[in-house]
Amino acid sequence: MIAKTDMMSVLLEGCPSFSTKWESSRDEWRQEADDPPLYLFLADFARHLIGMVERGEKAVLVAVFTAVERLLVEGDPDVREATVVGLLEDLQNLNLHPNGTAPEQFLPYLGPASARWWAKLDRFWQHGELLTDDDGAAPAGGPGSLSGGVARAAPAAAERDRSAAEWFRVNEVPAEAWGRMIGFYRKLIDEYGFHQTPMLEFVSWLAASPYSRVLYPSTSHAALGLSAVPTFEQRLRQPMVYIAYADPTGFAIHWQRGQGDEVREELVPSPKAPEVFDRILEWLGLPERRLAEPAAGSDGG
């Protein structure tokens, strides 16, 4: 079975021309050798493949997607997950096709497993269909485990009641969104000590909506003029709302209507989330969808 540590080697066998970029990225992240940013490497690999299509270098794509097929068939759960929600999703990302290429240009080279997951990703973002295997399992082997293998069960009744009293609808958050958001915020909490559970619930609910995207960490924050705390690579196919950084009093929410549009930012304390949510919807030009009213007689705590 192919493990995460062998994943890039398999891809390089199919695409030797990526070796120089891979060695440079690996050297840049050498201090993180125990936990390298695999999804950033896969984003770079996706850009490399898109560049090859731009230049008409399509012959090697047969070998590339033979390697991708191996990862999906022979890879462990983490490898299969990264291949699906890392590489394949990046290839579908229109923001990575600035020079006239299209995701559909990769379709002739997909193997059976790659084609199946490609179609599932498209249905997930276009129609909200759960991203699960044919047996009902998520690509990493468990419901909602779309972020580093992190799975999150539905919140307990007491947690739902507490959240409803605070206007947060945790019970409406699909397992998919929990997996992705919990995976990233667990890392933030571990590395920076942030812990804002109510806001996490709100953002998870927001991320599950059809007009927003859950994005992966990126090193491009300096170019975007955002916080030095890890932020998100822009993966824009629809208007989006995403988190850039946090501090002990709340989260900074960024939102934008389209590629190149103005990016707005606001530091949002948890109790202000519903109000800010409505403003975001209005600015995006989307129908208002209010969260639950506080329970009668609740003191909000």
Short mmCIF file of C-alpha atoms in Angstrom, two decimals:
data_model
loop_
_atom_site.label_atom_id
_atom_site.label_comp_id
_atom_site.label_asym_id
_atom_site.label_seq_id
_atom_site.Cartn_x
_atom_site.Cartn_y
_atom_site.Cartn_z
CA MET A 1 0.00 0.00 0.00
CA ILE A 2 1.32 3.45 -0.92
CA ALA A 3 1.86 5.74 2.09
CA LYS A 4 1.93 9.55 2.23
CA THR A 5 5.71 9.50 2.42
CA ASP A 6 5.84 7.75 -0.97
CA MET A 7 3.11 9.74 -2.68
CA MET A 8 5.27 12.37 -4.39
CA SER A 9 7.75 9.72 -5.53
CA VAL A 10 4.95 7.93 -7.37
CA LEU A 11 3.89 11.17 -9.05
CA LEU A 12 7.47 12.00 -10.02
CA GLU A 13 7.80 8.63 -11.71
CA GLY A 14 4.95 9.67 -13.97
CA CYS A 15 6.11 13.27 -14.34
CA PRO A 16 9.92 13.64 -14.05
CA SER A 17 9.74 17.26 -15.26
CA PHE A 18 8.32 18.25 -11.86
CA SER A 19 11.50 17.12 -10.08
CA THR A 20 13.19 20.53 -10.01
CA LYS A 21 10.16 22.27 -8.50
CA TRP A 22 9.66 19.40 -6.06
CA GLU A 23 13.26 19.55 -4.83
CA SER A 24 12.97 23.31 -4.35
CA SER A 25 9.72 22.99 -2.39
CA ARG A 26 11.07 20.15 -0.29
CA ASP A 27 14.14 22.21 0.61
CA GLU A 28 11.96 25.19 1.51
CA TRP A 29 9.96 23.05 3.94
CA ARG A 30 12.86 20.97 5.23
CA GLN A 31 12.27 22.13 8.80
CA GLU A 32 8.78 20.63 8.55
CA ALA A 33 10.09 17.24 7.45
CA ASP A 34 7.95 15.42 10.01
CA ASP A 35 4.76 17.05 8.72
CA PRO A 36 5.35 18.53 5.25
CA PRO A 37 2.53 20.55 3.63
CA LEU A 38 1.44 17.83 1.23
CA TYR A 39 -1.51 19.81 -0.10
CA LEU A 40 0.75 22.70 -1.06
CA PHE A 41 2.98 20.30 -2.96
CA LEU A 42 -0.06 18.89 -4.73
CA ALA A 43 -1.22 22.41 -5.64
CA ASP A 44 2.19 23.06 -7.17
CA PHE A 45 1.95 19.77 -9.04
CA ALA A 46 -1.50 20.71 -10.36
CA ARG A 47 -0.15 24.04 -11.61
CA HIS A 48 2.70 22.18 -13.29
CA LEU A 49 0.25 19.90 -15.11
CA ILE A 50 -1.90 22.85 -16.17
CA GLY A 51 1.23 24.55 -17.50
CA MET A 52 2.03 21.45 -19.53
CA VAL A 53 -1.42 21.57 -21.10
CA GLU A 54 -0.90 25.27 -21.91
CA ARG A 55 2.33 24.39 -23.72
CA GLY A 56 0.81 21.44 -25.55
CA GLU A 57 2.95 18.91 -23.67
CA LYS A 58 0.17 16.36 -23.39
CA ALA A 59 1.96 13.13 -24.24
CA VAL A 60 3.29 12.68 -20.71
CA LEU A 61 -0.20 13.03 -19.19
CA VAL A 62 -0.84 9.35 -19.89
CA ALA A 63 1.98 8.40 -17.53
CA VAL A 64 0.95 11.08 -15.03
CA PHE A 65 -2.59 9.80 -14.68
CA THR A 66 -1.39 6.22 -14.58
CA ALA A 67 0.46 7.31 -11.42
CA VAL A 68 -2.65 9.12 -10.14
CA GLU A 69 -4.68 5.97 -10.69
CA ARG A 70 -2.14 3.99 -8.65
CA LEU A 71 -2.55 6.41 -5.76
CA LEU A 72 -6.33 6.00 -5.79
CA VAL A 73 -6.21 2.21 -6.08
CA GLU A 74 -3.12 1.31 -4.05
CA GLY A 75 -2.87 4.28 -1.68
CA ASP A 76 -3.69 4.24 2.02
CA PRO A 77 -6.69 6.34 3.18
CA ASP A 78 -4.64 9.53 3.57
CA VAL A 79 -3.14 9.12 0.11
CA ARG A 80 -6.51 8.53 -1.52
CA GLU A 81 -7.95 11.54 0.27
CA ALA A 82 -5.09 13.83 -0.75
CA THR A 83 -5.34 12.64 -4.35
CA VAL A 84 -9.05 13.46 -4.46
CA VAL A 85 -9.44 16.68 -2.47
CA GLY A 86 -5.90 17.83 -3.20
CA LEU A 87 -4.76 17.06 -6.71
CA LEU A 88 -7.98 16.33 -8.62
CA GLU A 89 -9.85 19.21 -7.02
CA ASP A 90 -6.97 21.57 -7.80
CA LEU A 91 -7.10 20.53 -11.45
CA GLN A 92 -10.81 21.44 -11.47
CA ASN A 93 -10.16 24.84 -9.90
CA LEU A 94 -10.82 27.50 -12.52
CA ASN A 95 -8.63 29.97 -10.66
CA LEU A 96 -5.64 27.82 -11.59
CA HIS A 97 -6.51 28.08 -15.31
CA PRO A 98 -5.78 31.79 -15.98
CA ASN A 99 -4.46 31.34 -19.52
CA GLY A 100 -7.35 29.70 -21.31
CA THR A 101 -7.00 26.05 -20.34
CA ALA A 102 -9.98 24.17 -18.91
CA PRO A 103 -10.32 21.32 -16.41
CA GLU A 104 -12.09 19.23 -19.06
CA GLN A 105 -8.82 18.96 -20.99
CA PHE A 106 -7.66 16.37 -18.45
CA LEU A 107 -10.68 14.12 -18.90
CA PRO A 108 -9.24 11.97 -21.75
CA TYR A 109 -6.34 10.92 -19.52
CA LEU A 110 -8.25 9.87 -16.41
CA GLY A 111 -8.31 6.22 -15.38
CA PRO A 112 -11.50 4.61 -14.03
CA ALA A 113 -10.98 5.58 -10.38
CA SER A 114 -9.78 9.07 -11.30
CA ALA A 115 -12.77 9.64 -13.57
CA ARG A 116 -15.17 8.45 -10.87
CA TRP A 117 -13.76 10.82 -8.23
CA TRP A 118 -13.52 13.65 -10.75
CA ALA A 119 -17.24 13.38 -11.40
CA LYS A 120 -17.99 13.14 -7.67
CA LEU A 121 -16.00 16.31 -6.98
CA ASP A 122 -17.90 18.15 -9.67
CA ARG A 123 -21.26 17.03 -8.29
CA PHE A 124 -20.14 17.93 -4.75
CA TRP A 125 -19.42 21.56 -5.66
CA GLN A 126 -22.17 22.02 -8.22
CA HIS A 127 -25.02 20.25 -6.45
CA GLY A 128 -23.89 19.67 -2.85
CA GLU A 129 -23.81 15.88 -3.28
CA LEU A 130 -21.86 14.22 -0.47
CA LEU A 131 -18.34 13.27 -1.45
CA THR A 132 -18.43 9.59 -0.54
CA ASP A 133 -17.29 6.34 -2.06
CA ASP A 134 -19.86 4.00 -3.59
CA ASP A 135 -20.08 2.15 -0.28
CA GLY A 136 -20.91 5.41 1.52
CA ALA A 137 -17.40 5.98 2.85
CA ALA A 138 -15.52 9.23 2.41
CA PRO A 139 -12.26 8.93 0.45
CA ALA A 140 -10.24 8.65 3.64
CA GLY A 141 -12.42 5.84 4.87
CA GLY A 142 -14.83 7.61 7.23
CA PRO A 143 -17.72 10.06 7.02
CA GLY A 144 -16.51 13.63 7.02
CA SER A 145 -12.85 12.68 7.01
CA LEU A 146 -11.91 15.04 4.21
CA SER A 147 -9.19 16.93 6.04
CA GLY A 148 -6.14 15.02 7.07
CA GLY A 149 -8.18 11.96 7.96
CA VAL A 150 -10.04 13.86 10.68
CA ALA A 151 -13.54 12.52 11.28
CA ARG A 152 -16.15 14.25 13.42
CA ALA A 153 -19.35 12.65 14.59
CA ALA A 154 -22.58 14.62 14.76
CA PRO A 155 -22.65 16.91 17.82
CA ALA A 156 -24.27 15.55 20.95
CA ALA A 157 -27.73 16.79 21.91
CA ALA A 158 -26.38 19.03 24.66
CA GLU A 159 -23.99 20.64 22.20
CA ARG A 160 -26.78 21.25 19.69
CA ASP A 161 -28.97 22.80 22.37
CA ARG A 162 -26.20 25.08 23.56
CA SER A 163 -25.41 26.13 20.01
CA ALA A 164 -29.05 26.78 19.12
CA ALA A 165 -29.29 29.08 22.12
CA GLU A 166 -26.37 31.04 20.65
CA TRP A 167 -27.89 31.13 17.14
CA PHE A 168 -25.50 28.51 15.79
CA ARG A 169 -27.05 25.60 13.90
CA VAL A 170 -24.46 22.88 14.47
CA ASN A 171 -27.01 20.19 13.68
CA GLU A 172 -27.25 21.53 10.12
CA VAL A 173 -23.54 21.19 9.40
CA PRO A 174 -22.87 18.25 7.05
CA ALA A 175 -20.16 15.84 8.10
CA GLU A 176 -18.17 16.94 5.05
CA ALA A 177 -17.85 20.48 6.37
CA TRP A 178 -17.01 19.31 9.87
CA GLY A 179 -14.19 17.17 8.56
CA ARG A 180 -12.61 19.96 6.56
CA MET A 181 -13.04 22.76 9.06
CA ILE A 182 -12.17 20.75 12.15
CA GLY A 183 -9.02 19.50 10.45
CA PHE A 184 -7.71 22.98 9.77
CA TYR A 185 -8.82 24.59 13.02
CA ARG A 186 -7.42 21.76 15.09
CA LYS A 187 -4.07 22.72 13.59
CA LEU A 188 -4.64 26.40 14.41
CA ILE A 189 -5.59 25.54 17.97
CA ASP A 190 -2.60 23.25 18.41
CA GLU A 191 -0.09 25.67 16.91
CA TYR A 192 -1.40 29.04 18.04
CA GLY A 193 -3.66 28.34 20.99
CA PHE A 194 -6.86 29.62 19.36
CA HIS A 195 -10.08 28.16 20.67
CA GLN A 196 -13.37 29.73 19.62
CA THR A 197 -15.83 26.85 19.47
CA PRO A 198 -18.99 28.90 18.74
CA MET A 199 -17.31 30.69 15.84
CA LEU A 200 -15.96 27.40 14.57
CA GLU A 201 -19.51 26.06 14.48
CA PHE A 202 -20.72 29.14 12.62
CA VAL A 203 -17.92 28.97 10.08
CA SER A 204 -18.50 25.25 9.58
CA TRP A 205 -22.17 25.93 8.87
CA LEU A 206 -21.22 28.74 6.53
CA ALA A 207 -18.65 26.60 4.73
CA ALA A 208 -21.29 23.98 4.02
CA SER A 209 -23.39 26.45 2.05
CA PRO A 210 -23.40 26.12 -1.75
CA TYR A 211 -21.92 29.58 -2.34
CA SER A 212 -18.74 29.20 -0.35
CA ARG A 213 -15.59 27.17 -0.62
CA VAL A 214 -13.44 25.55 2.03
CA LEU A 215 -9.87 26.29 1.06
CA TYR A 216 -6.50 24.82 1.89
CA PRO A 217 -3.64 26.66 3.65
CA SER A 218 -1.34 28.64 1.39
CA THR A 219 1.92 30.52 1.59
CA SER A 220 0.49 33.29 -0.60
CA HIS A 221 -0.80 35.37 2.32
CA ALA A 222 1.95 37.98 1.98
CA ALA A 223 1.08 38.57 -1.67
CA LEU A 224 -2.55 38.97 -0.71
CA GLY A 225 -1.70 41.46 2.02
CA LEU A 226 -3.33 39.28 4.65
CA SER A 227 -2.23 38.07 8.05
CA ALA A 228 1.07 36.31 8.65
CA VAL A 229 -0.87 33.51 10.32
CA PRO A 230 -1.55 30.73 7.76
CA THR A 231 -4.32 31.75 5.42
CA PHE A 232 -5.94 30.14 2.38
CA GLU A 233 -5.05 29.76 -1.24
CA GLN A 234 -7.74 31.28 -3.43
CA ARG A 235 -9.62 28.47 -5.16
CA LEU A 236 -12.43 30.50 -6.62
CA ARG A 237 -15.24 29.12 -8.74
CA GLN A 238 -18.06 30.89 -6.87
CA PRO A 239 -18.33 33.82 -4.45
CA MET A 240 -16.59 32.74 -1.31
CA VAL A 241 -16.18 33.38 2.38
CA TYR A 242 -13.11 32.18 4.17
CA ILE A 243 -11.08 32.62 7.34
CA ALA A 244 -7.68 34.27 7.23
CA TYR A 245 -6.57 34.31 10.86
CA ALA A 246 -7.76 34.38 14.44
CA ASP A 247 -6.99 35.95 17.77
CA PRO A 248 -8.40 35.40 21.29
CA THR A 249 -11.38 37.70 20.65
CA GLY A 250 -12.66 36.32 17.39
CA PHE A 251 -11.97 35.39 13.78
CA ALA A 252 -11.19 37.63 10.83
CA ILE A 253 -13.60 36.73 8.06
CA HIS A 254 -12.70 37.61 4.47
CA TRP A 255 -15.26 37.50 1.72
CA GLN A 256 -15.34 38.39 -1.95
CA ARG A 257 -17.85 38.19 -4.77
CA GLY A 258 -15.62 37.09 -7.61
CA GLN A 259 -12.09 36.72 -8.87
CA GLY A 260 -10.20 39.99 -8.55
CA ASP A 261 -13.06 41.64 -6.68
CA GLU A 262 -12.53 43.66 -3.54
CA VAL A 263 -11.73 41.51 -0.51
CA ARG A 264 -13.42 42.60 2.69
CA GLU A 265 -12.26 41.75 6.16
CA GLU A 266 -13.73 42.01 9.62
CA LEU A 267 -12.68 40.76 13.02
CA VAL A 268 -15.83 39.11 14.32
CA PRO A 269 -16.45 38.25 17.99
CA SER A 270 -18.52 35.09 18.28
CA PRO A 271 -21.78 36.75 19.47
CA LYS A 272 -21.76 39.00 16.38
CA ALA A 273 -21.62 36.12 13.88
CA PRO A 274 -25.30 36.15 12.78
CA GLU A 275 -25.25 39.88 12.12
CA VAL A 276 -22.05 39.62 10.10
CA PHE A 277 -23.38 36.59 8.26
CA ASP A 278 -26.36 38.62 7.03
CA ARG A 279 -24.08 41.44 5.88
CA ILE A 280 -21.92 38.98 3.98
CA LEU A 281 -24.95 37.55 2.21
CA GLU A 282 -26.18 41.02 1.29
CA TRP A 283 -22.79 42.06 -0.09
CA LEU A 284 -22.50 38.85 -2.10
CA GLY A 285 -25.95 39.50 -3.54
CA LEU A 286 -27.33 36.25 -2.17
CA PRO A 287 -30.69 35.52 -0.54
CA GLU A 288 -30.81 36.14 3.18
CA ARG A 289 -30.80 32.96 5.24
CA ARG A 290 -30.96 33.68 8.93
CA LEU A 291 -29.81 31.27 11.54
CA ALA A 292 -32.10 29.94 14.24
CA GLU A 293 -33.67 32.42 16.62
CA PRO A 294 -32.54 32.00 20.24
CA ALA A 295 -34.55 29.49 22.24
CA ALA A 296 -37.36 31.09 24.26
CA GLY A 297 -36.23 32.06 27.72
CA SER A 298 -32.59 31.35 26.91
CA ASP A 299 -29.94 33.59 28.38
CA GLY A 300 -27.64 32.73 25.44
CA GLY A 301 -25.13 30.90 27.59
#
